C-alpha positions as a printed Julia matrix, in Angstrom:
393×3 Matrix{Float64}:
   0.0     0.0     0.0
   2.78    2.42    0.97
   4.74    1.57   -2.18
   1.7     2.24   -4.34
   1.14    5.58   -2.61
   4.82    6.44   -3.12
   4.57    5.59   -6.83
   1.49    7.75   -7.24
   3.16   10.61   -5.37
   6.3    10.23   -7.5
   4.31   10.39  -10.72
   2.47   13.47   -9.45
   5.76   15.23   -8.64
   7.21   14.34  -12.05
   4.09   15.58  -13.84
   4.1    18.83  -11.85
   7.81   19.39  -12.56
   7.27   18.82  -16.28
   4.32   21.22  -16.23
   6.4    23.88  -14.47
   9.24   23.46  -16.96
   6.81   23.73  -19.87
   5.34   26.87  -18.32
   8.78   28.45  -18.02
   9.57   27.52  -21.63
   6.42   29.19  -22.89
   7.03   32.11  -20.54
  10.54   32.62  -21.86
   9.26   32.62  -25.44
   6.5    35.13  -24.65
   8.97   37.29  -22.72
  11.24   37.52  -25.78
   8.29   38.36  -28.03
   6.95   40.91  -25.55
  10.38   42.54  -25.25
  10.72   42.82  -29.03
   7.18   44.12  -29.33
   7.71   46.62  -26.53
  10.88   47.95  -28.17
   9.2    48.33  -31.56
   6.13   49.9   -29.98
   8.28   52.28  -27.96
  10.24   53.37  -31.02
   7.09   53.71  -33.14
   5.16   55.66  -30.53
   8.07   57.76  -29.27
   7.2    60.79  -31.45
   3.58   60.61  -30.31
   4.63   60.33  -26.65
   6.82   63.4   -27.05
   3.87   65.39  -28.4
   1.24   66.66  -25.93
  -1.53   66.04  -28.46
  -0.49   62.52  -29.36
   0.43   61.41  -25.86
  -3.09   60.26  -24.79
  -3.57   58.14  -27.91
  -0.08   56.63  -27.6
  -0.67   55.88  -23.92
  -3.94   54.14  -24.76
  -2.21   52.08  -27.43
   0.53   51.0   -25.02
  -2.06   50.21  -22.33
  -4.07   48.09  -24.77
  -0.9    46.26  -25.8
   0.03   45.62  -22.16
  -3.5    44.44  -21.38
  -3.44   41.98  -24.26
  -0.02   40.65  -23.22
  -1.15   40.33  -19.6
  -4.22   38.39  -20.68
  -1.99   35.93  -22.52
   0.24   35.57  -19.46
  -2.75   34.98  -17.2
  -3.92   32.13  -19.41
  -0.4    30.68  -19.34
  -0.24   30.94  -15.55
  -3.64   29.32  -15.15
  -2.71   26.45  -17.46
   0.72   25.64  -16.05
   0.74   27.05  -12.5
  -2.92   26.73  -11.55
  -2.07   25.0    -8.25
   0.1    27.98   -7.23
  -2.33   30.79   -7.98
  -4.96   32.23   -5.7
  -7.24   35.23   -5.99
  -6.38   36.06   -9.59
  -8.82   37.17  -12.3
  -9.65   34.4   -14.79
  -9.37   36.68  -17.84
  -7.68   39.86  -19.01
  -7.56   42.43  -16.17
  -9.62   45.57  -16.65
  -7.08   47.96  -15.12
  -4.58   48.93  -17.86
  -2.18   50.59  -15.41
  -1.8    47.42  -13.34
  -1.49   45.36  -16.52
   1.29   47.63  -17.82
   3.24   47.4   -14.56
   2.89   43.63  -14.52
   3.97   43.28  -18.16
   7.05   45.43  -17.56
   8.04   43.47  -14.43
   7.41   40.05  -15.98
   9.69   40.36  -19.01
  12.98   40.07  -17.06
  11.52   37.25  -14.97
  10.55   35.36  -18.13
  14.05   35.83  -19.52
  15.46   34.52  -16.23
  13.31   31.41  -16.59
  14.69   30.86  -20.07
  18.24   31.23  -18.76
  17.59   28.65  -16.05
  16.18   26.2   -18.57
  19.23   26.79  -20.76
  21.46   25.9   -17.8
  19.43   22.73  -17.23
  19.85   21.7   -20.87
  23.57   22.43  -20.66
  23.92   20.24  -17.58
  21.9    17.49  -19.23
  24.17   17.61  -22.29
  27.27   17.3   -20.08
  25.82   14.25  -18.32
  24.82   12.71  -21.65
  28.26   13.27  -23.15
  29.9    11.82  -20.03
  27.72    8.69  -20.13
  28.27    8.27  -23.85
  32.02    8.65  -23.46
  32.17    6.25  -20.52
  30.02    3.41  -21.88
  30.3     3.74  -25.68
  33.67    5.17  -26.67
  37.22    4.78  -25.44
  38.29    7.66  -23.23
  41.77    8.91  -22.51
  40.9    11.14  -19.54
  38.4     9.27  -17.28
  38.69   11.78  -14.45
  37.73   14.63  -16.77
  34.72   12.68  -18.02
  33.6    11.88  -14.47
  34.11   15.49  -13.42
  32.11   16.76  -16.38
  29.26   14.33  -15.56
  29.21   15.32  -11.89
  29.31   19.01  -12.8
  26.43   18.52  -15.23
  24.41   16.7   -12.54
  25.11   19.53  -10.11
  23.93   22.1   -12.68
  20.74   20.09  -13.26
  19.98   20.02   -9.52
  20.58   23.76   -9.23
  18.44   24.38  -12.3
  15.6    22.32  -10.84
  15.67   24.51   -7.74
  15.8    27.56   -9.99
  12.75   26.37  -11.92
  10.77   25.95   -8.72
  11.92   29.33   -7.39
  11.05   31.08  -10.65
   7.56   29.54  -10.57
   7.1    30.92   -7.06
   8.33   34.33   -8.19
   5.99   34.36  -11.17
   3.03   33.44   -8.97
   3.96   36.07   -6.39
   4.44   38.7    -9.11
   1.0    37.97  -10.58
  -0.63   38.16   -7.16
   1.21   41.39   -6.38
   0.22   43.27   -9.54
  -3.02   41.58  -10.59
  -4.51   40.2    -7.4
  -7.07   42.0    -5.26
  -5.98   44.83   -3.02
  -5.95   44.56    0.77
  -9.23   46.44    0.94
 -10.8    44.1    -1.61
  -9.64   41.1     0.41
 -11.07   42.57    3.62
 -14.4    43.3     1.95
 -14.5    39.8     0.49
 -13.64   38.32    3.87
 -16.41   40.29    5.56
 -18.89   39.07    2.96
 -17.72   35.47    3.46
 -18.07   35.73    7.23
 -21.54   37.22    6.94
 -22.6    34.5     4.5
 -21.1    31.7     6.61
 -22.75   33.11    9.75
 -26.12   33.1     8.02
 -25.54   29.57    6.72
 -24.52   28.35   10.18
 -27.67   29.85   11.69
 -29.77   28.15    9.01
 -28.0    24.86    9.67
 -28.58   25.18   13.43
 -32.26   25.92   12.89
 -32.59   22.97   10.5
 -30.91   20.75   13.08
 -33.3    21.92   15.77
 -36.28   21.21   13.53
 -34.92   17.75   12.76
 -34.44   16.98   16.46
 -37.95   18.24   17.26
 -39.36   16.1    14.44
 -37.49   13.01   15.65
 -38.71   13.55   19.2
 -42.29   14.25   18.12
 -42.68   11.49   15.56
 -40.6     8.89   17.36
 -40.01    9.11   21.09
 -43.14   11.09   21.9
 -45.41    8.69   20.02
 -43.92    5.7    21.81
 -44.36    7.4    25.17
 -48.01    8.05   24.3
 -48.47    4.37   23.44
 -46.68    3.45   26.66
 -49.04    5.6    28.7
 -52.08    4.11   26.98
 -50.88    0.55   27.66
 -50.22    1.3    31.31
 -53.65    2.96   31.63
 -55.38   -0.07   30.11
 -53.42   -2.37   32.43
 -54.52   -0.36   35.47
 -58.17   -0.33   34.44
 -58.31   -3.97   33.44
 -59.57   -6.62   35.83
 -58.19   -9.64   34.02
 -54.76  -10.48   35.5
 -53.61  -12.29   32.36
 -54.69   -9.38   30.17
 -52.92   -6.95   32.53
 -49.72   -9.01   32.36
 -49.84   -8.96   28.54
 -50.37   -5.21   28.53
 -47.48   -4.7    30.96
 -45.28   -6.84   28.71
 -46.2    -4.66   25.73
 -45.54   -1.55   27.83
 -42.12   -2.87   28.81
 -41.25   -3.55   25.16
 -42.51   -0.09   24.15
 -40.4     1.55   26.87
 -37.35   -0.3    25.58
 -38.01    0.95   22.05
 -38.57    4.49   23.27
 -35.29    4.38   25.17
 -33.48    3.09   22.08
 -34.92    5.9    19.93
 -34.04    8.47   22.58
 -30.46    7.22   22.6
 -30.42    7.42   18.79
 -31.6    11.04   18.87
 -29.03   11.9    21.55
 -26.31   10.23   19.46
 -27.23   12.33   16.43
 -27.18   15.51   18.54
 -23.66   14.83   19.86
 -21.93   11.48   20.44
 -20.32   11.21   23.88
 -17.72    8.8    22.46
 -16.23   11.75   20.56
 -15.24   13.33   23.89
 -14.4    10.08   25.62
 -12.39    8.2    22.97
 -11.76   10.67   20.14
 -12.66   11.0    16.48
 -11.34    7.63   15.33
 -13.48    5.71   17.81
 -16.53    7.84   16.93
 -16.08    7.05   13.23
 -15.67    3.35   13.96
 -18.96    3.52   15.86
 -20.6     5.13   12.83
 -19.27    2.27   10.69
 -20.64   -0.33   13.13
 -24.09    1.29   13.21
 -24.34    1.52    9.41
 -26.09   -1.36    7.61
 -23.61   -1.14    4.69
 -19.94   -2.17    4.92
 -17.89    0.94    5.74
 -14.1     1.05    5.45
 -12.37    3.7     7.57
  -8.82    4.89    6.83
  -7.63    7.18    9.62
  -4.22    8.86    9.51
  -4.55   12.0    11.65
  -1.36   12.65   13.58
  -1.24   14.74   15.68
  -4.95   14.93   16.53
  -6.84   18.01   15.36
  -8.59   20.48   17.63
 -11.91   19.39   19.12
 -13.97   21.79   17.0
 -12.31   20.42   13.86
 -12.94   16.82   14.93
 -16.58   17.67   15.67
 -17.16   19.1    12.19
 -15.31   16.17   10.59
 -17.45   13.7    12.53
 -20.75   15.3    11.51
 -19.66   15.58    7.87
 -18.81   11.87    7.76
 -21.87   10.83    9.77
 -24.37   12.82    7.69
 -22.69   11.82    4.43
 -22.89    8.13    5.37
 -26.54    8.56    6.36
 -27.31   10.17    3.0
 -25.58    7.32    1.17
 -27.64    4.71    3.02
 -30.9     6.56    2.36
 -30.54    7.71   -1.24
 -27.64    6.23   -3.21
 -28.35    2.51   -3.46
 -24.67    1.82   -2.75
 -23.19   -1.48   -1.59
 -20.11   -0.12    0.14
 -18.77    3.12    1.6
 -15.17    4.26    1.99
 -14.17    6.91    4.53
 -10.69    8.43    4.54
  -9.21   11.03    6.89
  -5.64   12.27    6.63
  -3.79   15.19    8.11
  -1.62   17.08    5.64
   0.33   19.66    7.62
  -2.19   22.17    8.93
  -5.1    20.69    6.94
  -7.38   17.78    7.73
  -8.55   16.16    4.49
 -11.52   13.81    4.53
 -13.48   12.01    1.84
 -16.54    9.79    1.77
 -16.91    7.66   -1.37
 -19.63    5.21   -2.34
 -20.39    3.02   -5.36
 -23.99    4.16   -5.67
 -25.96    5.59   -8.57
 -24.53    9.11   -8.26
 -26.37   12.24   -9.31
 -26.23   13.85   -5.85
 -27.29   17.49   -5.88
 -24.76   19.74   -4.08
 -27.56   22.26   -3.55
 -29.68   19.71   -1.68
 -30.62   20.33    1.91
 -28.33   17.73    3.49
 -25.22   18.61    1.47
 -25.85   22.33    1.92
 -25.88   21.82    5.67
 -22.55   19.97    5.5
 -21.08   22.74    3.36
 -22.21   25.29    5.97
 -20.51   23.35    8.77
 -17.27   23.25    6.79
 -17.52   26.94    5.81
 -17.87   27.89    9.47
 -14.24   26.75    9.93
 -13.04   28.42    6.69
 -12.78   25.0     5.09
 -13.53   23.73    1.61
 -16.33   21.35    0.71
 -16.79   19.53   -2.58
 -19.17   17.03   -4.15
 -18.33   14.98   -7.24
 -21.3    12.83   -8.19
 -21.66   12.11  -11.93
 -24.74   10.15  -13.05
 -24.03    6.47  -12.56
 -21.56    7.15   -9.76
 -19.37    6.95   -7.9
 -20.07    9.81   -5.5
 -17.2    11.41   -3.6
 -17.71   14.02   -0.89
 -14.55   15.85    0.16
 -13.75   18.42    2.8
 -10.61   20.28    3.81
 -10.59   21.63    7.35
  -7.84   23.94    8.63
  -6.35   22.63   11.87
  -4.44   25.8    12.82
């Protein structure tokens, strides 16, 4: 299992590295073209810029050129560095001044990326020549060949670090010039908090209504039946009939107690406080009529509020699967990745789950209350995967 995970992780790292290198290659090419275009545009528009009458038109032309170039760069960044970008516009920015500043700052960075890739190719050629000379041809200076190979390997390692650093610089540069301002982020954060607060209140009210419905339709009805049976036993004069009624009353009291425990469990499981999240999830698996596999790798344990949200997400998701999906098995996975708790619930049911449905909306509200991320992937025909990322810090 660990070897398979390592192979998958290795392939993911190799694919990401190749994608970054391809992004730098394209970026270096666009930087050269943008530099040439900027020089020609500057020379062509220099007389207009020197004239007070022609300066506005020349400035608009340069701004339009910078906006177009920035739009191309944004598409390149989204394609190759999408996992490194946050809070960036998906298309050409509307502010020409910010686009012009970004275009001017990105050209030297693109050229630097091309230089780093050139160093990597140079190192690769040295290693190739050294291997060819060592295994294919007869060499007169073995130490020189070995030294050239080691030097080429060292250059490749340095270039790989340079590629990664340049990707980080490009992402930071785009966020700096094209991302939202501090005020925009604060306003967006306020809107998110207001929305999450409203969603949490709606989820709490829905939970209260569900508890009231469970008590009214379940426990209360059984208590009513219990009272009627006891009343009939008291009024009856036939001892055998009274014993039968008392036996029914005892059975009804047992069922009422079981339903009351079920409602209390759904409100908050005491095992979560007593034994932790893993034990609570194992209890959910035992109480579920379908086979449930639980993979739990959360070290160190998350905060109690995080564990509580994770428990309810898994519990409600499993309940929804049993009720609606027609699945035959359920897989639950929880892993801690640094400061993030990642969980997923997957089933082999019919799929087609609606993320806007009441149950899934409530789960999304619970996750949003902790500034987490919630996702539902449920194509028609299945499988359905519910994921959540909860910050532990």
